[in-house]
PDB file of C-alpha atoms in Angstrom:
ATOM      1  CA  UNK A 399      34.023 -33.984-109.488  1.00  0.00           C
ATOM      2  CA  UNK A 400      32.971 -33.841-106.023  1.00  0.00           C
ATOM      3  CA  UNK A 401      32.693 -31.115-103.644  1.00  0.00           C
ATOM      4  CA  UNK A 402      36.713 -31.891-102.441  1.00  0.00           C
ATOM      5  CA  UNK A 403      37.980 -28.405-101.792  1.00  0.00           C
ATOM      6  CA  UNK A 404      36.126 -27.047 -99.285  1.00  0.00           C
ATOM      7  CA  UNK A 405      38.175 -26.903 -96.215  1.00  0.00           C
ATOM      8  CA  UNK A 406      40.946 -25.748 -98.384  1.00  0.00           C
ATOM      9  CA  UNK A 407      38.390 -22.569 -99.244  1.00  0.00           C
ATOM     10  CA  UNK A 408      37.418 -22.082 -95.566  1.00  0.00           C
ATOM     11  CA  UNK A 409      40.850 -22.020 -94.044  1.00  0.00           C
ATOM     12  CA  UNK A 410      42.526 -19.694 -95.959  1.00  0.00           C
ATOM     13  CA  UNK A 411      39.403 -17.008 -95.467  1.00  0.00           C
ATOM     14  CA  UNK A 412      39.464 -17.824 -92.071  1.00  0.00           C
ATOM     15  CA  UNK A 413      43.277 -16.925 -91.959  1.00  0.00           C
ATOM     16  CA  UNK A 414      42.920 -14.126 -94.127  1.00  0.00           C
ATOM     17  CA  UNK A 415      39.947 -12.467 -92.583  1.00  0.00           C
ATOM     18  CA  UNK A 416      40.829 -13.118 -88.653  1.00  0.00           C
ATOM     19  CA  UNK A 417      42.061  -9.795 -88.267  1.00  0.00           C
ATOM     20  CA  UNK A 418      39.602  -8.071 -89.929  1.00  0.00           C
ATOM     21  CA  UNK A 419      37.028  -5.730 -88.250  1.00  0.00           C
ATOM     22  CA  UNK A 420      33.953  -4.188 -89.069  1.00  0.00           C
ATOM     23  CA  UNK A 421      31.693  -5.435 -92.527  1.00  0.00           C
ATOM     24  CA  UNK A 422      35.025  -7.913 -93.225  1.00  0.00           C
ATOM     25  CA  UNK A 423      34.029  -9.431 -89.735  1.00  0.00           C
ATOM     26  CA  UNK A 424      30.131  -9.423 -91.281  1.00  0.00           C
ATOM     27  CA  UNK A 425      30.949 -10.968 -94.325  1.00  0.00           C
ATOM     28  CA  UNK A 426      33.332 -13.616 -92.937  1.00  0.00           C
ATOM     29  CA  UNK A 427      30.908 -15.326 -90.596  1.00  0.00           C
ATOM     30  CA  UNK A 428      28.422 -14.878 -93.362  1.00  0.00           C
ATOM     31  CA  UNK A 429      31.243 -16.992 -95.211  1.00  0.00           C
ATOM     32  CA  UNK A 430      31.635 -19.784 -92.605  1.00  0.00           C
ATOM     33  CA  UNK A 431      27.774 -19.952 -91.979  1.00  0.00           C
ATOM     34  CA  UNK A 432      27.725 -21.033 -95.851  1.00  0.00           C
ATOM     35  CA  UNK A 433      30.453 -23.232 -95.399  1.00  0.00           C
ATOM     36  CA  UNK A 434      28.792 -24.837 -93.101  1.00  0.00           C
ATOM     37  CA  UNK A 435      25.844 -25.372 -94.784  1.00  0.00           C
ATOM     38  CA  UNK A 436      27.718 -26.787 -97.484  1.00  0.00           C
ATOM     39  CA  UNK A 437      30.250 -28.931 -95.845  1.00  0.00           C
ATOM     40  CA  UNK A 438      26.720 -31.197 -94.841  1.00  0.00           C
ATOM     41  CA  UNK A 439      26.049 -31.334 -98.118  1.00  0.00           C
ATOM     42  CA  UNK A 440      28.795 -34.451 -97.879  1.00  0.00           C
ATOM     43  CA  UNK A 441      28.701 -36.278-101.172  1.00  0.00           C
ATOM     44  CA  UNK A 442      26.884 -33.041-103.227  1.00  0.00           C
ATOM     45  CA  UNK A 443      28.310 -33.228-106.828  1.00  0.00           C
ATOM     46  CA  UNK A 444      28.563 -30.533-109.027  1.00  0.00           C
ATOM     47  CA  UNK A 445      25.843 -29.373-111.622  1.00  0.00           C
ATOM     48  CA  UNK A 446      27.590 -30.689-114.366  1.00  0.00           C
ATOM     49  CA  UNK A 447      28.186 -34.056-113.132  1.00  0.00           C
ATOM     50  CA  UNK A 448      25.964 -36.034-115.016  1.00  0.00           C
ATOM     51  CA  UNK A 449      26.512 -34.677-118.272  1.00  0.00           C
ATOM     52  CA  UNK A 450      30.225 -35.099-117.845  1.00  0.00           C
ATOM     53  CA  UNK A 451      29.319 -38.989-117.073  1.00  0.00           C
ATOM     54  CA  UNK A 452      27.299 -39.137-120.016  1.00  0.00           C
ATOM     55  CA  UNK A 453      29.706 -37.998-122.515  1.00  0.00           C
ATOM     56  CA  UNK A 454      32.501 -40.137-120.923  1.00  0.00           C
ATOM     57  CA  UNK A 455      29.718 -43.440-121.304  1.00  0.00           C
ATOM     58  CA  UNK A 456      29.877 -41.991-125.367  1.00  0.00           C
ATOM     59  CA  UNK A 457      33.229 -41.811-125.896  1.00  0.00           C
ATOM     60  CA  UNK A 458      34.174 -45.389-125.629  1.00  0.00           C
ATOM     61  CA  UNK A 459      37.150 -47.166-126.564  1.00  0.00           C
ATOM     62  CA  UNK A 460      38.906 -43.573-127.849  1.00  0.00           C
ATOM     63  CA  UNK A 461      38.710 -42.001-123.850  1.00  0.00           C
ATOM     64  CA  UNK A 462      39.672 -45.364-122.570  1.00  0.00           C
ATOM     65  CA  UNK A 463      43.154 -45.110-124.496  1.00  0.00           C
ATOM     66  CA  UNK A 464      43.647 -41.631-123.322  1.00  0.00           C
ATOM     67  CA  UNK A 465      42.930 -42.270-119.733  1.00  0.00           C
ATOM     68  CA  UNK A 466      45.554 -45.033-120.043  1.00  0.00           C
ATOM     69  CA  UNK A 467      47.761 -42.598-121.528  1.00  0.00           C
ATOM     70  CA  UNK A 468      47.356 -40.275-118.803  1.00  0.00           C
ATOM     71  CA  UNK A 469      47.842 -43.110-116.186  1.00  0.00           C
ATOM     72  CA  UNK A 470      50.956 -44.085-117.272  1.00  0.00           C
ATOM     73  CA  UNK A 471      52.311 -40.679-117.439  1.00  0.00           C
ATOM     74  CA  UNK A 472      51.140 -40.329-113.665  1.00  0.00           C
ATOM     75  CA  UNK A 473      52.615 -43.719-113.059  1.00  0.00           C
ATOM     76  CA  UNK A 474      56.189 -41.555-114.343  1.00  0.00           C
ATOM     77  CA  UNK A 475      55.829 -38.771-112.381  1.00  0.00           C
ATOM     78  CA  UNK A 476      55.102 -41.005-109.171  1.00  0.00           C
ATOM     79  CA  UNK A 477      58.271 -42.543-109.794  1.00  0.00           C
ATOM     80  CA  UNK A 478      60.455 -39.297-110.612  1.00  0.00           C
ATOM     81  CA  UNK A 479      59.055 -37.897-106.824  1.00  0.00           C
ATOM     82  CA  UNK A 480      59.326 -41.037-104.808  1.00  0.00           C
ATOM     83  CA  UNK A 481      57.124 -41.404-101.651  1.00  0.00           C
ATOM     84  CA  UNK A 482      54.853 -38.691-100.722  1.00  0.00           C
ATOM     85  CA  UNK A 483      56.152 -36.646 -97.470  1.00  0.00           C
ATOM     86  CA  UNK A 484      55.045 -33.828 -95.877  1.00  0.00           C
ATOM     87  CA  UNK A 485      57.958 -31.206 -95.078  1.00  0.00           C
ATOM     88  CA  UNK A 486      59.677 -29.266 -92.310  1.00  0.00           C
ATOM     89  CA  UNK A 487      60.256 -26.093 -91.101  1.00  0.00           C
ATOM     90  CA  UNK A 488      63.294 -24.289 -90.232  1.00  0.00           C
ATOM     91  CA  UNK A 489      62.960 -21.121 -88.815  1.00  0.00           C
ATOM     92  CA  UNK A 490      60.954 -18.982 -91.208  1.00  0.00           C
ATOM     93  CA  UNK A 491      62.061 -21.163 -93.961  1.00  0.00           C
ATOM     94  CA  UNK A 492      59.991 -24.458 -95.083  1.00  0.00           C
ATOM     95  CA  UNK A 493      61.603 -26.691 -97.394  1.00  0.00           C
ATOM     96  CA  UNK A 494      59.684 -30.022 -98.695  1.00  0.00           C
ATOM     97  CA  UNK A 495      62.086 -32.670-100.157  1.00  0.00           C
ATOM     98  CA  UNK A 496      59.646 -34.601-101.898  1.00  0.00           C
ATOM     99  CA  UNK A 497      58.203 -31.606-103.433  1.00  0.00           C
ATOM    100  CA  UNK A 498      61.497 -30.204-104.109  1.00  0.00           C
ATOM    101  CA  UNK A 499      60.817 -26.962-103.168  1.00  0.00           C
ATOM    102  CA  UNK A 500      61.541 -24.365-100.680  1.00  0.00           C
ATOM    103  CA  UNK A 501      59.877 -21.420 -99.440  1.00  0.00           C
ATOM    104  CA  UNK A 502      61.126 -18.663 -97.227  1.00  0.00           C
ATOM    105  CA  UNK A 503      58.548 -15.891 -95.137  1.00  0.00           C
ATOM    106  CA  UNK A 504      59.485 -12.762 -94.043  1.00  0.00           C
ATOM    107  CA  UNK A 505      60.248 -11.775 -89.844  1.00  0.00           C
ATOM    108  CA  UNK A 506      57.374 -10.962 -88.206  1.00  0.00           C
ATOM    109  CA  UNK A 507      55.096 -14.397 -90.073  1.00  0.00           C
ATOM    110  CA  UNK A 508      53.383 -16.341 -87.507  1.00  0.00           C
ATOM    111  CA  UNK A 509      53.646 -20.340 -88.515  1.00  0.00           C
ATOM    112  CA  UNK A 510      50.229 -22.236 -87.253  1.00  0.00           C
ATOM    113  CA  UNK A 511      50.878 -24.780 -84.983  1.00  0.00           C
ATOM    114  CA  UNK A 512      49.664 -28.386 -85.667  1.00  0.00           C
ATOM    115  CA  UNK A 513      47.062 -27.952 -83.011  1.00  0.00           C
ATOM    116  CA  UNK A 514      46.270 -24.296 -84.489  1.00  0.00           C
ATOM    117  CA  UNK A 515      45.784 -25.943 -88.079  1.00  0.00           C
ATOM    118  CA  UNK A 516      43.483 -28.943 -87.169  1.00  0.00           C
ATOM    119  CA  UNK A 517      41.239 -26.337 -85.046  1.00  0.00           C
ATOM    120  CA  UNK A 518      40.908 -24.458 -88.950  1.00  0.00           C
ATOM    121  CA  UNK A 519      40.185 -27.787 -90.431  1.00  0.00           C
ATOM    122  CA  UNK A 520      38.149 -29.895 -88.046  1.00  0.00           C
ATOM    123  CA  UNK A 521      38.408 -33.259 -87.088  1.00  0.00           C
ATOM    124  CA  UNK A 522      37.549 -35.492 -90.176  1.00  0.00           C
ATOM    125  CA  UNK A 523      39.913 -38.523 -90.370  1.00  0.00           C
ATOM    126  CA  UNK A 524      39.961 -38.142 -94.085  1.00  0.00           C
ATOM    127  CA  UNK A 525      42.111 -34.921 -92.979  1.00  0.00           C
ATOM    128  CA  UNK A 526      45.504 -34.277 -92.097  1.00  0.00           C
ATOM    129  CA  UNK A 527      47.973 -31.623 -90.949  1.00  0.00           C
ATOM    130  CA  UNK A 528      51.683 -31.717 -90.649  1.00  0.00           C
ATOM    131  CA  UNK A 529      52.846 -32.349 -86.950  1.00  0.00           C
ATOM    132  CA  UNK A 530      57.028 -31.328 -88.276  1.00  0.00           C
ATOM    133  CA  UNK A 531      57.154 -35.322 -88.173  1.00  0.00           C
ATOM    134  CA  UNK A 532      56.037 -37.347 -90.878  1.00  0.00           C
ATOM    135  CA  UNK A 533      56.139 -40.421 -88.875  1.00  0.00           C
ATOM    136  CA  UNK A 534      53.349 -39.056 -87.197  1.00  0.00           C
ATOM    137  CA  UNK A 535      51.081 -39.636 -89.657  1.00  0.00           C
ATOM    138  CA  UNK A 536      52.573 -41.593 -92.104  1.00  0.00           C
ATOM    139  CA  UNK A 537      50.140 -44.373 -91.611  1.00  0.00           C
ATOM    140  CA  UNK A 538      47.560 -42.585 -91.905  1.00  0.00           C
ATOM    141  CA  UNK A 539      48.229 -40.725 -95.727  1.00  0.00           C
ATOM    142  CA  UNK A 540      46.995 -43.767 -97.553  1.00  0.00           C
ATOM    143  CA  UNK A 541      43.388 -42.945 -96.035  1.00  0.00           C
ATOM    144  CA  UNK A 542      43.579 -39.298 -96.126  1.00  0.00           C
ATOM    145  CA  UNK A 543      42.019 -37.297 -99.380  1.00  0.00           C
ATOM    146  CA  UNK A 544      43.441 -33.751 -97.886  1.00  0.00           C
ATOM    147  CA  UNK A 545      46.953 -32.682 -96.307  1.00  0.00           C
ATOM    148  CA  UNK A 546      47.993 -29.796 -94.790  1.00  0.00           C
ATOM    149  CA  UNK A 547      51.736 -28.867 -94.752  1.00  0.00           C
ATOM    150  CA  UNK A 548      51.254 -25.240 -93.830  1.00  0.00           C
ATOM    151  CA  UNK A 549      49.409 -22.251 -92.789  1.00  0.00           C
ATOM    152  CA  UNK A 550      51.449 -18.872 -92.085  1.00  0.00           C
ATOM    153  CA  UNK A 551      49.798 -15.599 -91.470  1.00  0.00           C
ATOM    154  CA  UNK A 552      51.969 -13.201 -93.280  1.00  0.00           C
ATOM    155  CA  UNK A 553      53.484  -9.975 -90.980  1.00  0.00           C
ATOM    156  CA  UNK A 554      50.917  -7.452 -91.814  1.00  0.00           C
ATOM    157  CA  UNK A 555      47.990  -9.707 -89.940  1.00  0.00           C
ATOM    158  CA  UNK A 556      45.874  -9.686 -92.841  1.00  0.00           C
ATOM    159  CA  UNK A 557      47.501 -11.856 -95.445  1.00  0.00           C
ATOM    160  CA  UNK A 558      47.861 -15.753 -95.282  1.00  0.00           C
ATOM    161  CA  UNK A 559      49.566 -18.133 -97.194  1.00  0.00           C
ATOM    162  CA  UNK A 560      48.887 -21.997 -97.403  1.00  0.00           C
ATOM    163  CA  UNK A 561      50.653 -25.099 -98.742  1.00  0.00           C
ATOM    164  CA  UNK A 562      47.479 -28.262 -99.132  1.00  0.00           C
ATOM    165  CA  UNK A 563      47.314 -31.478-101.377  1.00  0.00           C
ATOM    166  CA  UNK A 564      44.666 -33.109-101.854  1.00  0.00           C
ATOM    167  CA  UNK A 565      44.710 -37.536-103.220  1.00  0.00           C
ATOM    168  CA  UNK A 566      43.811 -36.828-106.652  1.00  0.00           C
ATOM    169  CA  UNK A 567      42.887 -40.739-107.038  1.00  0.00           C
ATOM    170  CA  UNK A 568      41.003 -40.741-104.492  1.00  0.00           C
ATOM    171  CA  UNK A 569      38.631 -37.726-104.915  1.00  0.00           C
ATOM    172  CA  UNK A 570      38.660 -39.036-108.331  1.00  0.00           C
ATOM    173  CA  UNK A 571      39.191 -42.599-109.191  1.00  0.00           C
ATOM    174  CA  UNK A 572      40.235 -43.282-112.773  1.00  0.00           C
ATOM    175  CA  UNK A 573      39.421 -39.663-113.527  1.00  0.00           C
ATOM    176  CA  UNK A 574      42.979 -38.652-114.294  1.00  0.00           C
ATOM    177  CA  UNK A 575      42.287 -35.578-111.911  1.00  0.00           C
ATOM    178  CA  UNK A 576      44.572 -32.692-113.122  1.00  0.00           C
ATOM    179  CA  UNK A 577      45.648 -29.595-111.520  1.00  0.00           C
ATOM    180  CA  UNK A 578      43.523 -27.440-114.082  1.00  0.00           C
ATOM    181  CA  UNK A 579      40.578 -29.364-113.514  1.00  0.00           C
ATOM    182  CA  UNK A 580      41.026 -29.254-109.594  1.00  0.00           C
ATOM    183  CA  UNK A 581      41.234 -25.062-109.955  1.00  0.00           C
ATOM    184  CA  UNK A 582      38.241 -25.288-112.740  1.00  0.00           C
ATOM    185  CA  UNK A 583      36.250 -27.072-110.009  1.00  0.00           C
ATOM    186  CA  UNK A 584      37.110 -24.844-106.768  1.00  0.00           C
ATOM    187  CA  UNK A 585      36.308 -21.963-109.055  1.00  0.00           C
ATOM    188  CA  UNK A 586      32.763 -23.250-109.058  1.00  0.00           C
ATOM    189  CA  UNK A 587      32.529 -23.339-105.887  1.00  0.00           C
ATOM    190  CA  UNK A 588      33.750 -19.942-105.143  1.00  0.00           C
ATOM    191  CA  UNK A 589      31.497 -18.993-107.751  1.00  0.00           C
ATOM    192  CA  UNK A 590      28.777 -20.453-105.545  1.00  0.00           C
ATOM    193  CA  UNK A 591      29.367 -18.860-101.917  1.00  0.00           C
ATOM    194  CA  UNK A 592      26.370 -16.607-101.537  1.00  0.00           C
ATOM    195  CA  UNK A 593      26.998 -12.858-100.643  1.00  0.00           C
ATOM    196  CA  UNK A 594      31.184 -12.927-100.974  1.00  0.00           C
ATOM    197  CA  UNK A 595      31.179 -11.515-104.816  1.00  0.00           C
ATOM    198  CA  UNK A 596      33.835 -13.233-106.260  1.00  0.00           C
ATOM    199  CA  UNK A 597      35.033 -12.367-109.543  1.00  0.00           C
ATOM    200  CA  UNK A 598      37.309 -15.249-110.964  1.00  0.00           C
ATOM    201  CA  UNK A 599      40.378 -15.366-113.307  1.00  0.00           C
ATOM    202  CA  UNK A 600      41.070 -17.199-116.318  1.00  0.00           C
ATOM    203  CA  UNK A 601      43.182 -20.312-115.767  1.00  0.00           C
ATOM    204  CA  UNK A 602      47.285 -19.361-116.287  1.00  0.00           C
ATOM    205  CA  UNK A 603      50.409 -20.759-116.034  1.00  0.00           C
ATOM    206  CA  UNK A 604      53.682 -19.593-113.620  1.00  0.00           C
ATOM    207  CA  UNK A 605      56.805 -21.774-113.267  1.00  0.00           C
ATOM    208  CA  UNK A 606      57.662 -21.584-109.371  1.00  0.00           C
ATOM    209  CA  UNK A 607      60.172 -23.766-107.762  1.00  0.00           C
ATOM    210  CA  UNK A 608      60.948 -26.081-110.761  1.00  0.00           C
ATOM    211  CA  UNK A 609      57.399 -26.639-111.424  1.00  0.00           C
ATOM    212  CA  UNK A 610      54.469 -24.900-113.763  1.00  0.00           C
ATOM    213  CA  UNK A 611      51.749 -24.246-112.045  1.00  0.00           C
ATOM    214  CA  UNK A 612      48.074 -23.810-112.932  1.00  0.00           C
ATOM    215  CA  UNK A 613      46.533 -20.978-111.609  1.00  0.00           C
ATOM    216  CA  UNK A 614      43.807 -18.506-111.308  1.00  0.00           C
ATOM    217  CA  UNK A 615      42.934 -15.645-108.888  1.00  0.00           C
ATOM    218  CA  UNK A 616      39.985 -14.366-107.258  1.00  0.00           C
ATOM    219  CA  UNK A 617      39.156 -11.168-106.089  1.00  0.00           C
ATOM    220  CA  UNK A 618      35.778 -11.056-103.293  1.00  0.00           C
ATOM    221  CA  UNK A 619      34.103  -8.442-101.238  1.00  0.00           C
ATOM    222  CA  UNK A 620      33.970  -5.634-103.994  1.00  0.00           C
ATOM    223  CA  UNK A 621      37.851  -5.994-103.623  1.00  0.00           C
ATOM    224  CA  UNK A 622      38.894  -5.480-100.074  1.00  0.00           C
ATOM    225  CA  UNK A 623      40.395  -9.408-100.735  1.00  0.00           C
ATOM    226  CA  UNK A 624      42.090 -11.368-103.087  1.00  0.00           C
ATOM    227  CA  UNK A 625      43.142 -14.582-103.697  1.00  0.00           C
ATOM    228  CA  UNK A 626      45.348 -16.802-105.454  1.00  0.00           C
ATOM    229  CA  UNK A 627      45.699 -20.316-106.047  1.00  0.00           C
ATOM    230  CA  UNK A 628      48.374 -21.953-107.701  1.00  0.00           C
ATOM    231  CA  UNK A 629      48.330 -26.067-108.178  1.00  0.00           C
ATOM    232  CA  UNK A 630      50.346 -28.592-109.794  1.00  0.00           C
ATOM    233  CA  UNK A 631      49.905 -32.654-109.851  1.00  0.00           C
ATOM    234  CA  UNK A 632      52.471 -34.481-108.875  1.00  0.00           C
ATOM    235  CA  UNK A 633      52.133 -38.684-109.008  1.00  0.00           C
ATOM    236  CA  UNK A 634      49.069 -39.278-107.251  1.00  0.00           C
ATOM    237  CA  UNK A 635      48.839 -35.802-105.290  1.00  0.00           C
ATOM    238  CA  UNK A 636      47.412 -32.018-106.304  1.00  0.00           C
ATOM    239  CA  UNK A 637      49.398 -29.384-104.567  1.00  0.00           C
ATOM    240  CA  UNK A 638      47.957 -26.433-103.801  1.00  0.00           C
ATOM    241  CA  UNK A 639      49.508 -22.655-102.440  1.00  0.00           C
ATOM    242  CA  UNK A 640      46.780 -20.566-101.684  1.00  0.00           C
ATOM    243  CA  UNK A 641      47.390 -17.016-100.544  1.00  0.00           C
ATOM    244  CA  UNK A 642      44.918 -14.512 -99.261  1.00  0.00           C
ATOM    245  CA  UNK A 643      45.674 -10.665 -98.483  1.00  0.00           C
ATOM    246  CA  UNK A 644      43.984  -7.383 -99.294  1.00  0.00           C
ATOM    247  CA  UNK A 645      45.981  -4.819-101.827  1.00  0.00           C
ATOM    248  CA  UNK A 646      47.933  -3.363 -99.503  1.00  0.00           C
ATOM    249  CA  UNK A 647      49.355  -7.265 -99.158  1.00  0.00           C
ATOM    250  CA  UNK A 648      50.131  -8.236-102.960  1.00  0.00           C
ATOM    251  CA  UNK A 649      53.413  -6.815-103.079  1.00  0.00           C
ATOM    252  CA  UNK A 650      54.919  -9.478-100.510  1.00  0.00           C
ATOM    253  CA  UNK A 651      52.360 -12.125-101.810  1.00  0.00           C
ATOM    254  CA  UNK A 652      54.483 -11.510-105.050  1.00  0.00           C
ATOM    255  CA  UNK A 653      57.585 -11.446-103.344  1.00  0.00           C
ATOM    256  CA  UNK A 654      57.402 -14.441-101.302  1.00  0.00           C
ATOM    257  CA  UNK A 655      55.852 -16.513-104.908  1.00  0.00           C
ATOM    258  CA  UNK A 656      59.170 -15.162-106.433  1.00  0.00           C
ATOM    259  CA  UNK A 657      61.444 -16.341-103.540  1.00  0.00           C
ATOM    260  CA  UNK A 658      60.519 -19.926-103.780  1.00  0.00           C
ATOM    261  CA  UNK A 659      62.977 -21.818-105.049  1.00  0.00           C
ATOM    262  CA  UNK A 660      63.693 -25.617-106.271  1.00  0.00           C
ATOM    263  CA  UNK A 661      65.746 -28.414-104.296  1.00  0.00           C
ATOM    264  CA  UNK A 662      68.458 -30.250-106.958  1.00  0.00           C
TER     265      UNK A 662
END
């Protein structure tokens, strides 16, 4: 799988490390120096790329049936969630109806603005952010491979939380892209940011919000931050929540992951 998750990476250490000072500040333009380097990169495939095409050329006829398989059970959950949409916010609570979830913050969270988010993201056209009207981009979706819903930095200025998806189908076409396999790859690239010492999680499940998430957590800079990132596929989409804060932070992080709750 390509190199898809990138921005997703950058923003949220952005977020999380904004109000940093001191060797945090170091580290995190050390950070976005090596993203930068690597966002060039463009098209740069992982290591393993070319063995995993090999053994797919070997398997034949038996890997053909299961990627039908898996495309008709996509095909069903396309169907149960209807039209992608990206959602809305009311006050300090965000609530996506085709995701059928909501998700309440604490007083005190800033919510990044649409101009705020697309200055985190840059100005790729195969990148969107919410605007609070889906009309606004609706258009556009078909084209895009990553959309952002929401960024929020969390009350104590240190922690962030994110809502992303990225077009499994068309970061991988006739892949049947799943949510582990989207958190297996950003691992590697985690894994691969020089100087951040990341120590990564084993894959897990959670059920949030209706849904059972995939996900693993991360832990960089000897420990002064952590991450999370929880993802589930839904038709032709990959949602990811990432959230960033430091220790003193993981007790709301929890809290706010426990508060989300499903739409009937």
């Amino acid at each position: 799988m390509r190199k898809r998750w990138l921005w997703l990476l950058a923003a949220v250490m952005v977020g999380a490390c904004a109000c940093g000072g001191g060797n945090e500040k170091d580290k995190t333009q050390a950070f976005e120096q090596e993203s930068s380097r690597t966002e060039g990169e463009g098209e740069t495939e992982h290591p393993g790329d070319e063995d995993r095409e090999s053994e797919t050329s070997k398997e034949g006829s038996r890997e053909t049936k299961s990627e039908e398989d898996a495309d008709n059970s996509q095909a069903e959950e396309g169907q149960e969630y209807g039209d992608f949409q990206t959602g809305v916010w009311d006050g300090l609570t965000f609530t996506n109806l085709w995701m059928k979830v909501t998700v309440a913050f604490p007083e005190g969270t800033s919510v990044l603005s649409e101009e705020d988010m697309r200055k985190m993201v840059g100005n790729s056209s195969e990148i969107l952010v919410n605007s609070g009207n889906y009309e606004d981009i609706r258009d556009k979706v078909p084209k895009a491979l990553n959309i952002y819903d929401f960024m929020v930095t969390l009350p104590d200025g240190r922690s962030s939380v994110q809502l992303a998806y990225m077009n499994a189908e068309k970061a991988a076409p006739g892949q049947a892209l799943s949510a582990a396999d989207c958190l297996e790859g950003m691992a590697e690239e985690l894994s691969a940011i020089q100087d951040m010492g990341y120590e990564i999680s084993e894959l897990k499940k959670k059920d949030m919000g209706g849904h059972t998430f995939d996900w693993l957590s991360a832990s960089l800079m000897g420990g002064a931050l952590y991450q999370e990132y929880y993802a589930v596929r839904m038709g032709d989409y990959v949602a990811v929540m990432t959230i960033s804060c430091d220790e003193n932070g993981r007790a709301l992080a929890e809290e706010i992951l426990e508060g989300i709750r499903a739409i009937p």
